[in-house]
Coordinates of C-alpha atoms and ligand atoms in Angstrom, one line a residue:
X1 CA 78.9 62.8 -78.8
X2 CA 80.9 62.6 -75.6
X3 CA 79.4 61.9 -72.4
X4 CA 79.7 65.1 -71.0
X5 CA 77.9 66.6 -73.9
X6 CA 75.0 64.4 -73.2
X7 CA 75.0 65.3 -69.7
X8 CA 74.6 68.7 -70.4
X9 CA 71.7 68.3 -73.1
X10 CA 70.3 66.3 -69.8
X11 CA 70.8 69.2 -67.8
X12 CA 69.3 71.7 -70.1
X13 CA 66.0 69.6 -70.5
X14 CA 65.8 69.0 -66.7
X15 CA 66.3 72.8 -66.2
X16 CA 63.2 73.5 -68.7
X17 CA 61.0 70.9 -67.2
X18 CA 61.7 72.1 -64.0
X19 CA 60.5 75.6 -64.9
X20 CA 57.6 74.5 -66.3
X21 CA 56.6 72.4 -63.1
X22 CA 57.4 75.3 -61.0
X23 CA 55.0 77.6 -63.0
X24 CA 52.5 74.6 -62.8
X25 CA 52.9 74.4 -59.0
X26 CA 52.5 78.2 -58.7
X27 CA 49.1 78.2 -60.5
X28 CA 47.7 75.2 -58.9
X29 CA 48.6 76.5 -55.5
X30 CA 47.1 79.8 -56.5
X31 CA 43.9 77.8 -57.7
X32 CA 43.6 75.8 -54.8
X33 CA 43.7 79.1 -52.3
X34 CA 43.0 82.2 -53.9
X35 CA 42.0 82.5 -57.6
X36 CA 38.9 83.9 -58.2
X37 CA 36.5 81.6 -59.4
X38 CA 35.9 83.5 -62.8
X39 CA 39.5 83.1 -64.2
X40 CA 38.9 79.2 -63.7
X41 CA 37.9 78.3 -67.3
X42 CA 40.7 80.7 -69.1
X43 CA 43.1 79.3 -66.5
X44 CA 42.8 75.8 -67.8
X45 CA 43.5 76.8 -71.2
X46 CA 46.8 78.2 -70.1
X47 CA 47.6 75.1 -67.8
X48 CA 46.8 72.6 -70.9
X49 CA 49.7 74.7 -72.8
X50 CA 52.0 74.5 -70.2
X51 CA 51.4 70.7 -69.5
X52 CA 51.5 70.0 -73.2
X53 CA 55.0 71.8 -73.6
X54 CA 56.6 69.8 -70.7
X55 CA 54.8 66.5 -72.4
X56 CA 56.8 67.3 -75.6
X57 CA 59.7 67.8 -74.0
X58 CA 59.6 64.8 -72.0
X59 CA 58.6 62.5 -75.0
X60 CA 61.1 64.3 -77.7
X61 CA 63.5 61.8 -79.4
X62 CA 66.4 63.8 -78.2
X63 CA 65.6 63.7 -74.7
X64 CA 64.5 59.8 -74.6
X65 CA 67.9 58.9 -76.5
X66 CA 69.8 61.1 -73.9
X67 CA 68.3 59.5 -70.9
X68 CA 68.8 55.8 -72.6
X69 CA 72.4 56.6 -73.3
X70 CA 73.4 57.9 -69.8
X71 CA 71.6 54.8 -68.5
X72 CA 73.9 52.9 -70.6
X73 CA 76.9 54.4 -69.3
X74 CA 75.5 54.6 -65.9
X75 CA 79.0 53.7 -64.4
X76 CA 80.8 56.5 -65.7
X77 CA 78.4 59.2 -63.9
X78 CA 78.9 60.6 -60.5
X79 CA 77.0 59.3 -57.7
X80 CA 74.2 61.6 -57.5
X81 CA 73.5 61.6 -61.2
X82 CA 73.5 57.7 -61.2
X83 CA 70.8 57.7 -58.8
X84 CA 68.9 60.2 -60.7
X85 CA 69.1 58.4 -64.3
X86 CA 68.2 55.0 -62.9
X87 CA 64.6 56.8 -61.5
X88 CA 64.0 58.9 -64.3
X89 CA 64.8 56.0 -66.8
X90 CA 62.5 53.6 -65.1
X91 CA 59.7 56.3 -65.2
X92 CA 60.4 56.8 -68.8
X93 CA 60.3 53.1 -69.8
X94 CA 57.1 52.5 -67.8
X95 CA 55.6 55.7 -69.4
X96 CA 56.8 54.5 -73.2
X97 CA 55.1 51.1 -72.4
X98 CA 51.6 52.4 -72.5
X99 CA 50.0 53.6 -76.0
X100 CA 49.8 56.9 -76.4
X101 CA 46.0 57.2 -77.3
X102 CA 45.1 55.0 -74.0
X103 CA 47.1 57.6 -72.0
X104 CA 45.1 60.3 -73.7
X105 CA 41.9 58.7 -73.2
X106 CA 42.5 58.0 -69.8
X107 CA 43.4 61.7 -68.9
X108 CA 40.1 62.8 -70.6
X109 CA 38.2 60.2 -68.3
X110 CA 39.9 61.0 -65.0
X111 CA 39.3 64.9 -65.7
X112 CA 35.5 64.3 -65.9
X113 CA 35.1 61.5 -63.3
X114 CA 35.9 63.6 -60.2
X115 CA 33.0 65.8 -61.1
X116 CA 30.9 62.6 -61.9
X117 CA 32.0 61.1 -58.2
X118 CA 30.9 64.2 -56.2
X119 CA 27.8 64.7 -58.1
X120 CA 27.1 61.1 -57.3
X121 CA 28.3 61.9 -53.5
X122 CA 26.1 64.8 -53.0
X123 CA 23.0 63.1 -54.2
X124 CA 24.0 59.7 -52.2
X125 CA 23.4 58.0 -55.3
X126 CA 26.2 55.5 -56.2
X127 CA 24.6 54.4 -59.5
X128 CA 25.5 57.7 -61.0
X129 CA 29.2 57.0 -60.6
X130 CA 29.5 53.1 -61.0
X131 CA 29.9 53.1 -64.7
X132 CA 32.6 55.8 -64.7
X133 CA 34.4 53.7 -62.1
X134 CA 34.3 50.5 -64.1
X135 CA 35.9 52.4 -67.1
X136 CA 38.6 53.4 -64.4
X137 CA 39.1 50.0 -63.1
X138 CA 39.4 48.4 -66.7
X139 CA 42.0 50.9 -67.6
X140 CA 43.9 50.2 -64.6
X141 CA 43.6 46.6 -65.1
X142 CA 45.1 47.3 -68.8
X143 CA 47.9 49.4 -67.4
X144 CA 48.9 46.6 -64.7
X145 CA 48.9 44.5 -68.0
X146 CA 51.3 46.8 -69.6
X147 CA 53.9 47.4 -66.8
X148 CA 53.9 43.9 -65.6
X149 CA 57.7 42.4 -65.2
X150 CA 59.0 39.0 -64.4
X151 CA 58.7 40.0 -60.6
X152 CA 55.9 42.5 -60.4
X153 CA 52.6 41.3 -61.4
X154 CA 48.8 42.4 -60.7
X155 CA 48.3 44.3 -58.1
X156 CA 52.0 44.6 -57.1
X157 CA 52.8 46.7 -60.2
X158 CA 50.3 49.5 -58.5
X159 CA 51.6 49.1 -55.1
X160 CA 55.4 49.5 -56.3
X161 CA 54.5 52.9 -58.1
X162 CA 53.2 54.3 -54.8
X163 CA 55.8 52.7 -52.3
X164 CA 58.8 51.3 -54.1
X165 CA 59.6 47.7 -52.8
X166 CA 56.2 47.1 -51.1
X167 CA 54.1 44.0 -52.3
X168 CA 50.8 42.4 -51.9
X169 CA 52.7 40.0 -49.6
X170 CA 54.2 42.5 -47.3
X171 CA 51.1 44.2 -47.1
X172 CA 48.9 41.2 -46.3
X173 CA 51.3 40.4 -43.4
X174 CA 51.4 43.8 -42.1
X175 CA 47.3 44.0 -42.2
X176 CA 46.8 40.8 -40.8
X177 CA 49.0 41.7 -37.6
X178 CA 46.4 44.6 -37.4
X179 CA 43.3 42.6 -37.8
X180 CA 44.5 40.1 -35.4
X181 CA 45.7 42.6 -32.6
X182 CA 44.1 46.1 -33.3
X183 CA 40.5 44.8 -34.5
X184 CA 40.1 43.4 -30.8
X185 CA 41.7 46.0 -29.2
X186 CA 39.3 48.7 -30.6
X187 CA 36.2 46.3 -29.5
X188 CA 37.4 46.3 -26.4
X189 CA 37.7 50.0 -26.0
X190 CA 34.2 50.6 -27.7
X191 CA 32.7 48.0 -24.7
X192 CA 34.0 50.6 -22.4
X193 CA 32.1 53.5 -23.8
X194 CA 33.5 56.1 -21.9
X195 CA 34.2 58.8 -24.5
X196 CA 32.9 62.1 -23.8
X197 CA 33.6 65.5 -25.4
X198 CA 34.5 68.4 -23.0
X199 CA 34.6 70.9 -25.9
X200 CA 31.0 70.1 -26.9
X201 CA 28.8 73.2 -27.6
X202 CA 31.6 75.6 -27.5
X203 CA 32.7 77.8 -30.2
X204 CA 36.4 78.8 -31.0
X205 CA 37.1 82.1 -32.8
X206 CA 39.0 81.4 -36.2
X207 CA 41.3 84.3 -35.8
X208 CA 42.5 83.1 -32.4
X209 CA 42.7 79.3 -33.8
X210 CA 45.1 80.8 -36.5
X211 CA 47.0 82.7 -33.7
X212 CA 47.7 79.5 -32.3
X213 CA 48.6 77.7 -35.6
X214 CA 51.3 80.6 -36.0
X215 CA 52.7 79.5 -32.3
X216 CA 52.6 75.9 -33.8
X217 CA 54.9 76.8 -36.7
X218 CA 57.4 78.2 -34.3
X219 CA 57.1 75.1 -31.9
X220 CA 57.9 73.1 -35.1
X221 CA 60.7 75.3 -36.0
X222 CA 59.2 76.1 -39.4
X223 CA 61.1 78.6 -41.5
X224 CA 58.9 81.3 -42.6
X225 CA 61.5 82.9 -45.1
X226 CA 61.2 79.5 -47.1
X227 CA 57.4 78.7 -46.6
X228 CA 53.9 80.0 -45.8
X229 CA 50.5 79.0 -44.7
X230 CA 47.0 79.7 -46.4
X231 CA 43.7 78.1 -45.8
X232 CA 41.8 75.6 -48.1
X233 CA 38.9 73.0 -47.4
X234 CA 41.2 70.0 -47.4
X235 CA 44.7 70.6 -45.9
X236 CA 47.6 69.8 -48.0
X237 CA 51.4 70.7 -48.3
X238 CA 53.1 71.5 -51.6
X239 CA 56.4 73.0 -52.5
X240 CA 59.2 73.4 -54.7
X241 CA 62.7 72.6 -53.5
X242 CA 63.6 73.5 -49.9
X243 CA 63.1 77.3 -50.5
X244 CA 59.3 77.3 -51.4
X245 CA 57.4 75.0 -49.1
X246 CA 53.6 75.8 -48.7
X247 CA 51.0 74.4 -46.2
X248 CA 47.3 75.0 -46.1
X249 CA 45.3 74.4 -43.2
X250 CA 41.3 74.6 -42.5
X251 CA 39.7 76.2 -39.2
X252 CA 36.2 75.3 -37.9
X253 CA 34.5 77.3 -34.9
X254 CA 33.0 74.2 -33.5
X255 CA 35.9 71.6 -34.1
X256 CA 38.9 73.2 -32.2
X257 CA 41.1 70.1 -32.5
X258 CA 40.6 69.5 -36.3
X259 CA 42.8 72.5 -37.1
X260 CA 45.2 72.1 -34.6
X261 CA 46.0 68.2 -35.8
X262 CA 45.9 69.0 -39.6
X263 CA 48.1 72.0 -39.0
X264 CA 50.6 70.0 -37.1
X265 CA 50.5 67.2 -39.7
X266 CA 51.1 69.4 -42.7
X267 CA 54.0 71.1 -40.6
X268 CA 55.4 67.6 -40.7
X269 CA 55.1 67.2 -44.2
X270 CA 56.8 71.0 -44.6
X271 CA 59.6 70.1 -42.2
X272 CA 60.3 67.0 -44.3
X273 CA 60.7 69.2 -47.3
X274 CA 62.6 72.3 -45.7
X275 CA 65.0 69.8 -44.2
X276 CA 65.7 68.1 -47.2
X277 CA 69.4 68.5 -48.7
X278 CA 69.1 71.9 -50.8
X279 CA 72.0 70.7 -53.1
X280 CA 69.0 68.5 -54.1
X281 CA 66.9 71.2 -55.3
X282 CA 68.2 71.4 -58.7
X283 CA 68.1 67.8 -59.5
X284 CA 65.1 65.5 -59.7
X285 CA 66.0 64.0 -56.3
X286 CA 64.6 66.6 -53.8
X287 CA 61.7 66.0 -51.4
X288 CA 60.4 62.9 -49.8
X289 CA 61.3 59.3 -50.6
X290 CA 57.8 58.2 -50.9
X291 CA 54.3 58.3 -50.0
X292 CA 54.5 56.3 -47.0
X293 CA 57.8 57.9 -45.9
X294 CA 56.2 61.4 -46.4
X295 CA 53.2 60.1 -44.3
X296 CA 55.5 59.0 -41.8
X297 CA 56.9 62.2 -41.1
X298 CA 53.5 63.9 -41.0
X299 CA 51.8 61.4 -38.6
X300 CA 55.0 61.3 -36.2
X301 CA 54.6 65.0 -35.5
X302 CA 50.8 64.8 -35.7
X303 CA 50.4 61.5 -33.6
X304 CA 53.4 60.4 -31.7
X305 CA 54.4 64.0 -30.8
X306 CA 51.4 66.0 -31.2
X307 CA 49.0 63.7 -29.3
X308 CA 51.4 62.8 -26.4
X309 CA 50.9 64.0 -23.3
X310 CA 54.1 65.9 -22.7
X311 CA 53.5 68.0 -25.7
X312 CA 50.7 69.5 -24.2
X313 CA 52.2 69.8 -20.5
X314 CA 54.3 72.5 -22.3
X315 CA 51.8 73.8 -24.8
X316 CA 48.2 73.6 -23.3
X317 CA 48.9 76.5 -21.2
X318 CA 49.1 78.6 -24.4
X319 CA 46.1 77.3 -25.9
X320 CA 44.2 78.0 -22.7
X321 CA 45.6 81.7 -22.5
X322 CA 44.4 82.2 -26.2
X323 CA 41.0 80.5 -25.2
X324 CA 40.7 81.9 -21.8
X325 CA 37.0 81.3 -21.5
X326 CA 36.2 78.7 -23.4
X327 CA 38.7 76.2 -21.7
X328 CA 38.5 77.4 -18.3
X329 CA 36.8 74.2 -17.2
X330 CA 38.8 72.1 -19.4
X331 CA 41.9 70.3 -17.4
X332 CA 45.0 69.4 -19.3
X333 CA 44.0 65.8 -18.4
X334 CA 40.6 66.3 -20.1
X335 CA 42.3 67.5 -23.1
X336 CA 44.6 64.9 -23.3
X337 CA 41.9 62.2 -23.2
X338 CA 39.8 64.0 -25.6
X339 CA 42.5 64.1 -28.1
X340 CA 43.1 60.7 -28.0
X341 CA 39.5 59.4 -28.0
X342 CA 38.7 56.2 -29.8
X343 CA 35.8 56.4 -31.8
X344 CA 34.3 53.8 -34.6
X345 CA 33.4 56.3 -37.3
X346 CA 32.4 56.3 -40.7
X347 CA 34.7 58.6 -42.0
X348 CA 38.4 57.8 -42.7
X349 CA 40.0 61.4 -42.6
X350 CA 38.2 61.9 -39.2
X351 CA 39.2 58.8 -37.8
X352 CA 41.2 58.8 -34.6
X353 CA 44.8 57.2 -34.3
X354 CA 44.1 53.8 -33.5
X355 CA 41.1 53.2 -35.7
X356 CA 42.6 55.1 -38.8
X357 CA 44.4 51.8 -40.2
X358 CA 41.3 49.8 -40.1
X359 CA 39.8 52.3 -42.7
X360 CA 42.7 51.6 -44.6
X361 CA 42.4 48.1 -44.4
X362 CA 39.0 47.9 -45.7
X363 CA 40.1 49.9 -49.1
X364 CA 43.3 47.8 -49.2
X365 CA 40.9 44.5 -49.5
X366 CA 38.8 46.1 -52.0
X367 CA 41.4 46.9 -54.0
X368 CA 42.9 43.6 -54.0
X369 CA 39.3 42.5 -55.4
X370 CA 39.1 45.0 -58.0
X371 CA 42.3 44.7 -59.5
X372 CA 42.9 40.9 -59.3
X373 CA 39.3 39.5 -59.6
X374 CA 36.3 40.0 -61.8
X375 CA 34.5 41.6 -59.0
X376 CA 31.2 43.3 -60.5
X377 CA 31.1 47.2 -59.4
X378 CA 27.4 46.7 -58.5
X379 CA 28.8 44.5 -55.5
X380 CA 31.4 47.1 -54.3
X381 CA 28.8 49.1 -51.6
X382 CA 27.8 45.9 -50.0
X383 CA 31.4 44.7 -49.7
X384 CA 32.5 47.8 -48.3
X385 CA 29.7 47.9 -45.5
X386 CA 30.5 44.5 -44.6
X387 CA 34.2 45.1 -44.2
X388 CA 33.0 48.2 -41.9
X389 CA 30.8 45.9 -39.7
X390 CA 33.7 43.4 -39.3
X391 CA 36.3 45.6 -38.5
X392 CA 34.9 48.5 -37.0
X393 CA 31.5 47.0 -35.9
X394 CA 29.5 49.7 -37.4
X395 CA 26.6 50.0 -40.3
X396 CA 27.1 52.4 -43.1
X397 CA 23.8 54.2 -43.6
X398 CA 24.4 55.5 -47.0
X399 CA 27.0 55.1 -49.9
X400 CA 27.8 58.7 -49.4
X401 CA 29.3 57.8 -46.0
X402 CA 30.4 54.6 -47.5
X403 CA 32.0 53.6 -50.8
X404 CA 31.8 57.4 -52.2
X405 CA 33.7 59.1 -49.1
X406 CA 37.0 59.3 -50.7
X407 CA 38.1 60.9 -54.2
X408 CA 41.1 58.3 -55.0
X409 CA 39.3 55.9 -56.8
X410 CA 37.7 58.6 -59.1
X411 CA 41.3 60.1 -59.7
X412 CA 42.4 56.7 -60.9
X413 CA 44.3 55.9 -57.7
X414 CA 44.7 52.4 -56.7
X415 CA 47.3 51.1 -54.6
X416 CA 47.6 54.7 -52.9
X417 CA 45.6 54.2 -49.8
X418 CA 47.9 51.4 -48.1
X419 CA 50.7 53.9 -47.8
X420 CA 48.8 55.9 -45.1
X421 CA 48.8 53.1 -42.8
X422 CA 52.3 52.2 -43.6
X423 CA 53.6 55.8 -42.8
X424 CA 52.1 55.5 -39.5
X425 CA 53.8 52.2 -39.0
X426 CA 57.4 53.6 -40.1
X427 CA 57.0 56.3 -37.6
X428 CA 56.3 53.8 -34.9
X429 CA 59.6 51.9 -36.0
X430 CA 61.4 55.0 -36.0
X431 CA 60.2 56.2 -32.6
X432 CA 62.1 53.2 -31.1
X433 CA 65.1 54.7 -32.4
X434 CA 64.8 58.0 -31.7
X435 CA 64.6 57.0 -27.9
X436 CA 67.7 55.3 -28.2
X437 CA 69.3 58.6 -29.1
X438 CA 67.2 61.1 -27.3
X439 CA 65.5 61.7 -24.1
X440 CA 62.4 61.9 -26.3
X441 CA 59.8 62.4 -23.4
X442 CA 61.9 65.7 -22.4
X443 CA 62.4 66.8 -25.9
X444 CA 58.7 66.8 -26.8
X445 CA 58.0 68.9 -23.7
X446 CA 60.5 71.7 -24.6
X447 CA 59.6 75.0 -26.2
X448 CA 60.8 73.7 -29.6
X449 CA 61.1 70.4 -31.6
X450 CA 64.4 71.3 -32.5
X451 CA 66.4 68.3 -31.6
X452 CA 63.8 66.1 -32.8
X453 CA 63.8 67.7 -36.0
X454 CA 67.5 67.5 -36.1
X455 CA 67.4 63.6 -35.6
X456 CA 64.9 63.0 -38.4
X457 CA 66.9 65.8 -40.9
X458 CA 70.2 63.5 -40.4
X459 CA 68.4 60.1 -40.9
X460 CA 65.4 60.6 -43.3
X461 CA 65.0 64.2 -44.5
X462 CA 68.6 65.5 -45.7
X463 CA 68.7 62.5 -48.2
X464 CA 65.7 63.8 -50.0
X465 CA 64.7 60.6 -52.3
X466 CA 68.2 59.4 -53.1
X467 CA 67.5 56.3 -50.9
X468 CA 64.6 53.9 -51.1
X469 CA 62.2 53.7 -48.5
X470 CA 63.7 50.4 -47.2
X471 CA 67.3 51.7 -47.4
X472 CA 65.7 55.0 -45.1
X473 CA 64.3 52.4 -42.6
X474 CA 67.7 50.8 -42.4
X475 CA 69.6 54.1 -42.1
X476 CA 67.1 55.4 -39.7
X477 CA 66.3 52.4 -37.5
X478 CA 68.9 49.6 -38.6
X479 CA 66.4 47.1 -40.1
X480 CA 63.5 46.8 -42.8
X481 CA 60.3 47.5 -42.1
X482 CA 58.6 45.5 -39.2
X483 CA 55.1 45.9 -38.1
X484 CA 55.4 44.7 -34.7
X485 CA 57.0 48.5 -33.5
X486 CA 53.7 49.8 -34.5
X487 CA 51.3 47.5 -33.1
X488 CA 53.1 47.7 -30.1
X489 CA 53.1 51.4 -30.0
X490 CA 49.3 51.4 -30.3
X491 CA 48.6 48.7 -27.7
X492 CA 50.5 50.4 -25.1
X493 CA 49.5 54.0 -25.5
X494 CA 45.8 52.9 -25.9
X495 CA 45.9 50.5 -23.1
X496 CA 47.1 53.0 -20.7
X497 CA 44.7 55.7 -21.8
X498 CA 41.7 53.2 -21.6
X499 CA 43.2 51.6 -18.2
X500 CA 43.0 48.0 -20.1
Ligands
ZN1 ZN1 49.6 63.9 -45.3

């Protein structure tokens, strides 16, 4: 068969897989936002059928041979297809390395483990979860063995899955710089102990909060004809191509800023998706390049833009006009201080910009131990608690606020956490470059973020996932990852706020 016919067969498979993927995406979006509880059991059967259909396509001999042949003829393919086939081939070969029975067994384990974890968490009882966690860890250790190559061993195998090119050596260097520079800075700030909450005890009407979220969508130039916003307990962004990008947000009457910053965060993810090159929509190269690259964008908008002074010089009057009564005694300076309060707290998702990476560092240290040593699951809670004491100086009262707080390990995700901190660090490195091309302080104080969006579009978003994270950093900043920009950014910002 000639190459052109093989390419056509590949495209035919890809089109079918994307259609099934789109159906699953819509169903899962609906389940997370609007579906009546009563339909969930029946729905899970239908979802099972769809995922089996796509699994059969992916594992059919015709498809596997087709990908292999295209990979063997990679130099004859056009540029875009070349990049796509390299990716598809790598993922396919990895998935073929793991025996099917083990994968099936593992997916059954994972479908149960999240409920077991949730049960343990509500009951403050780690012992209900620990044997399941051990099974998940044992699988991941075997999984690592299956996927090991000459250059990738141990924990590096998992790190590479979530962030291509990142290794333990690079992360160690990154986190040891944070340990050296940020842990003492946090300690210094903690000693100042001047946090105050000017919004304490006030209630903020949820409908008015939604009105402000709608205003933020315009500030960020979110294209409402190609996306929408709904509500869910944990905010997230999901989408399919550049024409259907959806975010959720949450609103708490007593926590005004939670809804504001999760909204900006998710809009950051959405901007990445909406600004990707639309010609990539029909390929497997649309959307973000990696977990950390995606997170770099959401956190760039949330923290670097959204928690900056000039942003609020422009937008605080709008917020005040919506919450006239509630904010009448809260000055812009008070508000700015409040949204940048540093507090050593127990819960990662509620952490401020400065302490957030320290929460990640705890998880990174533990994952290294889990994957590369024989640490006993019984010891994990005390290791967790000791690290919180060491990095954040706080005592963990119960396992609910400790080892059981995140769902990630119950879902089998090891190697994912470090990308959260890395994303913030990528963002700080990009800030240096944005400043060379734009009057950044002026741009964040404008009615909308059009110019900043445009910069990020040209340097990052437009490439979809056709480039590796390292290539994108080189395109956007002229160099590979260097943690010093992040550390300098944090030190400058918070030393100024806390007059250190
Ligand atoms: Zn995010």
